[in-house]
Amino acid sequence: MKSYLSIDAGGTFLKSAVLSSEGEIFRESVFSVESFSGGTKEKIFGAFTKIILKGLDFADDKGMELRGVGVAFPGPFDIEKAIPLMQHKFQSIYGINLRDVFYKMSGLPENIPIKFIHDANAVLAGELWKGNAKEFSNAAVVTLGTGLGFALAEEGKLLCNSVGGPFMSIFQLPYKEGILEDYVSKRGFIKIYQELNSKINCNGLEVSDIGKLANNGDENSIWTFQKAGEILGESLKDILVEQKIECLLFGGQISRSFSYMKEPLQKVLKNVSSLKKINVVKSIDYAALWGALNTVLYNE
């Protein structure tokens, strides 16, 4: 059986799985390891080596023929050259050809292709293929996590910039005294919550903690997500109109609390005539893995 290894490189964890060419995920192959994105290149490469070898061992044990490796990686990233260009995470591997390193450190035969895709593009590619965007031509995805990602598709195809990343970036869009990412990434959600709970010590607070409080009916927590949804709607409205977006999806770990953001988003975006669907991605866990696989299959 043909199989493929997909890797989703996050700032906190690397996640991987072995998949079939049809996108079936072999659940017992799902594996994660700390990414050490702020660490030395030795630690980062050690994590990647571990996760690649884990996938190779699984395929070998099951008698599968490994046909390719797909990697969803945060940007900026030069997709063709396989070179990370980030200054805010994975700094110690800036400018290094990851494809060459992965072959060398894992012993992966060079006849097995390693393909890269920007992580936001990977989420949208996965949703276009296997998820909630597959019935739409013009779609967009927002990824909410440590940072703020955004990807667009037109006529079912990803729109990319000159180095293969997302065609349009929204994290630096001006918003109030700063940029949009200051208000609707991890630090933004926590900032909104802190302003509502000035007497509470929020050191060490995670957005997932706010989500749990919202699930238990805490009004300030619910309002935090509602306010973030309103901010996103205001900031995205003109882009959605210009790009004639029919389907707007949300991914990333923070989107696990999307239900609290949905209503204010719909309210702000109700006059975007092209928009038919606003929802969370079909799989927060696996969309990027599907997208990473898809980029390998596309290039076969």
Coordinates of C-alpha atoms in Angstrom, one line a residue:
M1 CA 0.0 0.0 0.0
K2 CA 1.2 3.5 -0.8
S3 CA 1.6 5.8 2.2
Y4 CA 2.7 9.3 3.0
L5 CA 4.1 11.1 6.0
S6 CA 2.5 14.4 6.9
I7 CA 4.0 16.8 9.4
D8 CA 2.4 19.9 10.9
A9 CA 5.2 22.1 12.4
G10 CA 3.8 24.3 15.2
G11 CA 5.5 26.7 17.5
T12 CA 4.9 24.4 20.5
F13 CA 4.6 20.9 19.0
L14 CA 5.4 19.0 15.8
K15 CA 2.5 16.7 14.9
S16 CA 2.6 13.9 12.3
A17 CA 0.7 11.0 10.9
V18 CA 0.9 8.5 8.1
L19 CA -1.8 8.7 5.5
S20 CA -3.0 6.9 2.5
S21 CA -3.2 8.6 -0.9
E22 CA -7.0 9.0 -0.3
G23 CA -6.3 11.0 2.8
E24 CA -7.1 8.2 5.3
I25 CA -5.2 8.9 8.5
F26 CA -3.8 5.8 10.2
R27 CA -4.8 6.8 13.8
E28 CA -2.2 4.6 15.5
S29 CA 0.5 6.6 13.5
V30 CA -0.4 10.0 15.0
F31 CA 2.5 11.3 16.9
S32 CA 3.6 14.6 18.5
V33 CA 6.8 15.9 20.0
E34 CA 7.9 19.3 21.4
S35 CA 9.2 21.5 18.6
F36 CA 11.7 23.6 20.6
S37 CA 10.9 26.5 18.1
G38 CA 12.8 28.9 20.4
G39 CA 15.7 26.6 21.0
T40 CA 19.0 25.7 19.3
K41 CA 19.1 24.3 15.8
E42 CA 20.3 21.0 17.3
K43 CA 17.1 20.7 19.4
I44 CA 14.9 21.7 16.5
F45 CA 16.5 19.2 14.1
G46 CA 16.5 16.6 16.8
A47 CA 12.7 17.0 17.1
F48 CA 12.2 16.7 13.4
T49 CA 14.5 13.7 13.1
K50 CA 12.5 12.0 15.8
I51 CA 9.1 12.6 14.2
I52 CA 10.3 11.6 10.7
L53 CA 11.9 8.4 12.0
K54 CA 8.7 7.6 13.9
G55 CA 6.7 7.8 10.7
L56 CA 9.2 5.8 8.7
D57 CA 9.2 3.1 11.3
F58 CA 5.4 2.9 11.3
A59 CA 5.2 2.6 7.5
D60 CA 8.0 -0.1 7.6
D61 CA 6.3 -2.1 10.4
K62 CA 3.0 -2.1 8.4
G63 CA 4.7 -3.1 5.2
M64 CA 3.7 0.2 3.5
E65 CA 5.5 1.8 0.6
L66 CA 6.3 5.4 1.7
R67 CA 6.0 7.6 -1.4
G68 CA 6.5 11.1 0.0
V69 CA 6.7 13.5 3.0
G70 CA 4.7 16.7 3.3
V71 CA 5.5 19.4 5.8
A72 CA 3.3 22.3 6.8
F73 CA 5.6 25.0 8.2
P74 CA 4.9 28.5 9.5
G75 CA 6.1 31.5 7.6
P76 CA 7.7 33.5 6.2
F77 CA 9.1 30.5 4.4
D78 CA 10.6 30.0 0.9
I79 CA 8.6 26.9 -0.3
E80 CA 10.7 26.1 -3.4
K81 CA 14.0 26.4 -1.6
A82 CA 12.8 24.9 1.7
I83 CA 14.2 27.8 3.7
P84 CA 12.5 29.3 6.8
L85 CA 12.6 33.1 6.9
M86 CA 11.2 33.7 10.4
Q87 CA 12.6 36.0 13.0
H88 CA 9.9 35.3 15.7
K89 CA 10.2 31.5 16.0
F90 CA 12.5 28.8 14.7
Q91 CA 15.0 31.7 14.6
S92 CA 18.1 29.4 14.9
I93 CA 17.3 27.6 11.6
Y94 CA 16.7 30.8 9.7
G95 CA 18.0 30.5 6.1
I96 CA 18.9 26.7 6.3
N97 CA 17.7 24.3 3.6
L98 CA 15.4 22.0 5.6
R99 CA 15.0 19.5 2.8
D100 CA 18.7 18.8 2.7
V101 CA 18.9 18.6 6.5
F102 CA 15.9 16.2 6.8
Y103 CA 17.4 13.8 4.2
K104 CA 20.8 13.8 6.0
M105 CA 19.5 13.5 9.6
S106 CA 16.8 10.9 8.9
G107 CA 18.4 8.7 6.3
L108 CA 15.4 9.2 4.1
P109 CA 16.2 8.0 0.6
E110 CA 16.4 11.0 -1.8
N111 CA 14.0 9.4 -4.3
I112 CA 11.3 10.0 -1.7
P113 CA 10.2 13.6 -2.2
I114 CA 9.9 16.1 0.7
K115 CA 7.4 18.9 -0.1
F116 CA 6.7 22.0 2.0
I117 CA 3.6 24.2 2.3
H118 CA 2.9 27.2 4.5
D119 CA 0.8 26.1 7.4
A120 CA -2.1 28.5 6.7
N121 CA -2.2 27.3 3.1
A122 CA -2.0 23.7 4.3
V123 CA -5.1 24.2 6.4
L124 CA -7.1 25.7 3.5
A125 CA -5.7 23.0 1.1
G126 CA -6.9 20.3 3.5
E127 CA -10.3 21.9 3.8
L128 CA -10.7 22.3 0.0
W129 CA -9.8 18.6 -0.4
K130 CA -11.4 16.9 2.6
G131 CA -13.2 19.5 4.7
N132 CA -15.8 22.2 4.8
A133 CA -14.6 24.2 1.8
K134 CA -14.7 21.5 -0.8
E135 CA -18.0 22.7 -2.3
F136 CA -16.8 26.3 -2.8
S137 CA -14.6 27.9 -5.4
N138 CA -13.6 31.0 -3.5
A139 CA -12.6 30.3 0.1
A140 CA -10.6 31.7 2.9
V141 CA -9.2 30.4 6.2
V142 CA -8.1 32.2 9.3
T143 CA -5.8 30.4 11.7
L144 CA -5.9 31.5 15.3
G145 CA -3.1 30.6 17.7
T146 CA 0.2 32.1 18.8
G147 CA 0.0 34.1 15.6
L148 CA -2.6 35.0 13.1
G149 CA -2.6 33.2 9.7
F150 CA -4.7 33.7 6.6
A151 CA -5.0 31.9 3.3
L152 CA -7.1 32.4 0.2
A153 CA -8.3 30.2 -2.7
E154 CA -9.8 31.3 -6.0
E155 CA -11.6 28.9 -8.3
G156 CA -10.5 26.1 -5.9
K157 CA -6.8 26.9 -6.1
L158 CA -4.6 28.4 -3.4
L159 CA -3.4 32.0 -4.1
C160 CA 0.3 32.3 -3.2
N161 CA 2.9 35.0 -3.1
S162 CA 6.3 34.9 -4.8
V163 CA 7.9 32.5 -2.3
G164 CA 4.9 30.1 -2.1
G165 CA 3.3 31.5 1.0
P166 CA -0.2 32.9 1.4
F167 CA -1.1 35.6 -1.2
M168 CA -2.3 38.0 1.4
S169 CA -1.2 38.6 5.0
I170 CA -3.6 40.0 7.6
F171 CA -1.6 39.9 10.9
Q172 CA -0.1 43.3 10.3
L173 CA -3.3 45.1 9.3
P174 CA -3.5 48.3 11.3
Y175 CA -6.0 48.0 14.2
K176 CA -6.4 50.7 16.9
E177 CA -3.0 51.4 18.5
G178 CA -1.3 48.4 16.9
I179 CA -1.8 45.6 14.4
L180 CA -4.6 43.0 14.1
E181 CA -2.4 40.2 15.6
D182 CA -2.2 42.2 18.8
Y183 CA -5.9 41.8 19.3
V184 CA -6.9 38.4 17.9
S185 CA -3.9 36.1 18.4
K186 CA -3.2 34.4 21.7
R187 CA -1.9 37.6 23.3
G188 CA -4.9 39.5 22.0
F189 CA -7.5 37.2 23.5
I190 CA -5.6 37.3 26.8
K191 CA -5.4 41.1 26.7
I192 CA -9.2 41.4 26.2
Y193 CA -9.8 39.0 29.1
Q194 CA -7.4 40.8 31.4
E195 CA -9.0 44.2 30.7
L196 CA -12.3 42.6 31.9
N197 CA -10.7 41.0 34.9
S198 CA -8.3 43.6 36.1
K199 CA -8.3 42.2 39.7
I200 CA -7.4 38.7 38.6
N201 CA -3.8 37.5 38.2
C202 CA -3.6 36.3 34.6
N203 CA 0.0 35.1 34.7
G204 CA 0.3 31.8 32.9
L205 CA -3.2 32.0 31.5
E206 CA -3.9 30.2 28.2
V207 CA -6.7 30.9 25.8
S208 CA -7.8 27.3 26.4
D209 CA -8.4 28.3 30.0
I210 CA -10.7 31.2 28.9
G211 CA -12.4 28.7 26.6
K212 CA -13.1 26.3 29.6
L213 CA -14.5 29.2 31.6
A214 CA -16.7 30.2 28.7
N215 CA -18.0 26.6 28.5
N216 CA -18.9 26.9 32.2
G217 CA -20.9 30.1 31.5
D218 CA -18.5 32.8 32.6
E219 CA -19.8 36.0 31.0
N220 CA -16.4 37.8 30.7
S221 CA -14.9 34.8 29.0
I222 CA -17.8 34.5 26.6
W223 CA -17.5 38.2 25.9
T224 CA -13.8 37.9 25.2
F225 CA -14.5 35.6 22.3
Q226 CA -17.4 37.6 21.1
K227 CA -15.3 40.8 21.0
A228 CA -12.6 39.0 19.1
G229 CA -15.2 37.8 16.6
E230 CA -16.4 41.3 16.1
I231 CA -12.8 42.6 15.6
L232 CA -12.1 39.9 13.0
G233 CA -15.3 40.6 11.1
E234 CA -14.6 44.3 10.9
S235 CA -11.0 43.7 9.7
L236 CA -11.9 41.0 7.1
K237 CA -15.1 42.5 5.6
D238 CA -13.5 44.5 2.8
I239 CA -11.1 41.6 1.9
L240 CA -14.0 39.1 1.7
V241 CA -16.0 41.5 -0.6
E242 CA -13.0 42.1 -2.8
Q243 CA -12.1 38.4 -3.1
K244 CA -15.7 37.3 -3.5
I245 CA -15.3 34.8 -0.7
E246 CA -18.1 32.2 -0.4
C247 CA -16.7 30.2 2.5
L248 CA -14.8 31.6 5.5
L249 CA -13.4 29.0 7.9
F250 CA -11.5 29.2 11.1
G251 CA -8.7 26.9 12.3
G252 CA -6.0 26.8 14.9
Q253 CA -6.3 25.8 18.5
I254 CA -8.2 28.9 19.6
S255 CA -10.9 28.0 17.1
R256 CA -12.0 25.3 19.4
S257 CA -14.0 28.1 21.1
F258 CA -15.4 29.3 17.7
S259 CA -19.0 28.9 18.7
Y260 CA -18.7 32.0 20.9
M261 CA -17.3 34.1 18.0
K262 CA -19.7 32.9 15.3
E263 CA -22.7 35.2 16.0
P264 CA -20.8 38.5 16.1
L265 CA -18.9 37.5 13.0
Q266 CA -22.2 36.7 11.2
K267 CA -23.6 40.0 12.3
V268 CA -20.7 42.1 11.1
L269 CA -20.5 40.2 7.8
K270 CA -24.2 39.9 7.0
N271 CA -23.9 42.2 4.0
V272 CA -21.1 40.4 2.3
S273 CA -23.3 39.0 -0.5
S274 CA -20.9 36.4 -1.8
L275 CA -20.5 34.7 1.7
K276 CA -22.5 31.5 2.1
K277 CA -20.7 29.8 5.0
I278 CA -18.9 30.9 8.1
N279 CA -17.7 28.0 10.2
V280 CA -14.8 26.2 11.9
V281 CA -12.7 23.9 9.8
K282 CA -13.8 20.3 9.6
S283 CA -10.8 19.1 11.6
I284 CA -8.6 21.4 13.7
D285 CA -6.3 18.5 14.3
Y286 CA -5.9 17.1 10.8
A287 CA -6.6 19.8 8.2
A288 CA -3.0 20.8 7.9
L289 CA -1.9 17.2 7.6
W290 CA -4.3 16.7 4.7
G291 CA -3.0 19.9 3.1
A292 CA 0.6 18.7 3.5
L293 CA -0.3 15.4 1.9
N294 CA -2.1 17.2 -0.9
T295 CA 1.0 19.2 -1.8
V296 CA 2.9 15.9 -2.3
L297 CA 0.2 14.3 -4.4
Y298 CA -0.1 17.5 -6.5
N299 CA 3.5 17.3 -7.4
E300 CA 3.7 13.6 -8.1

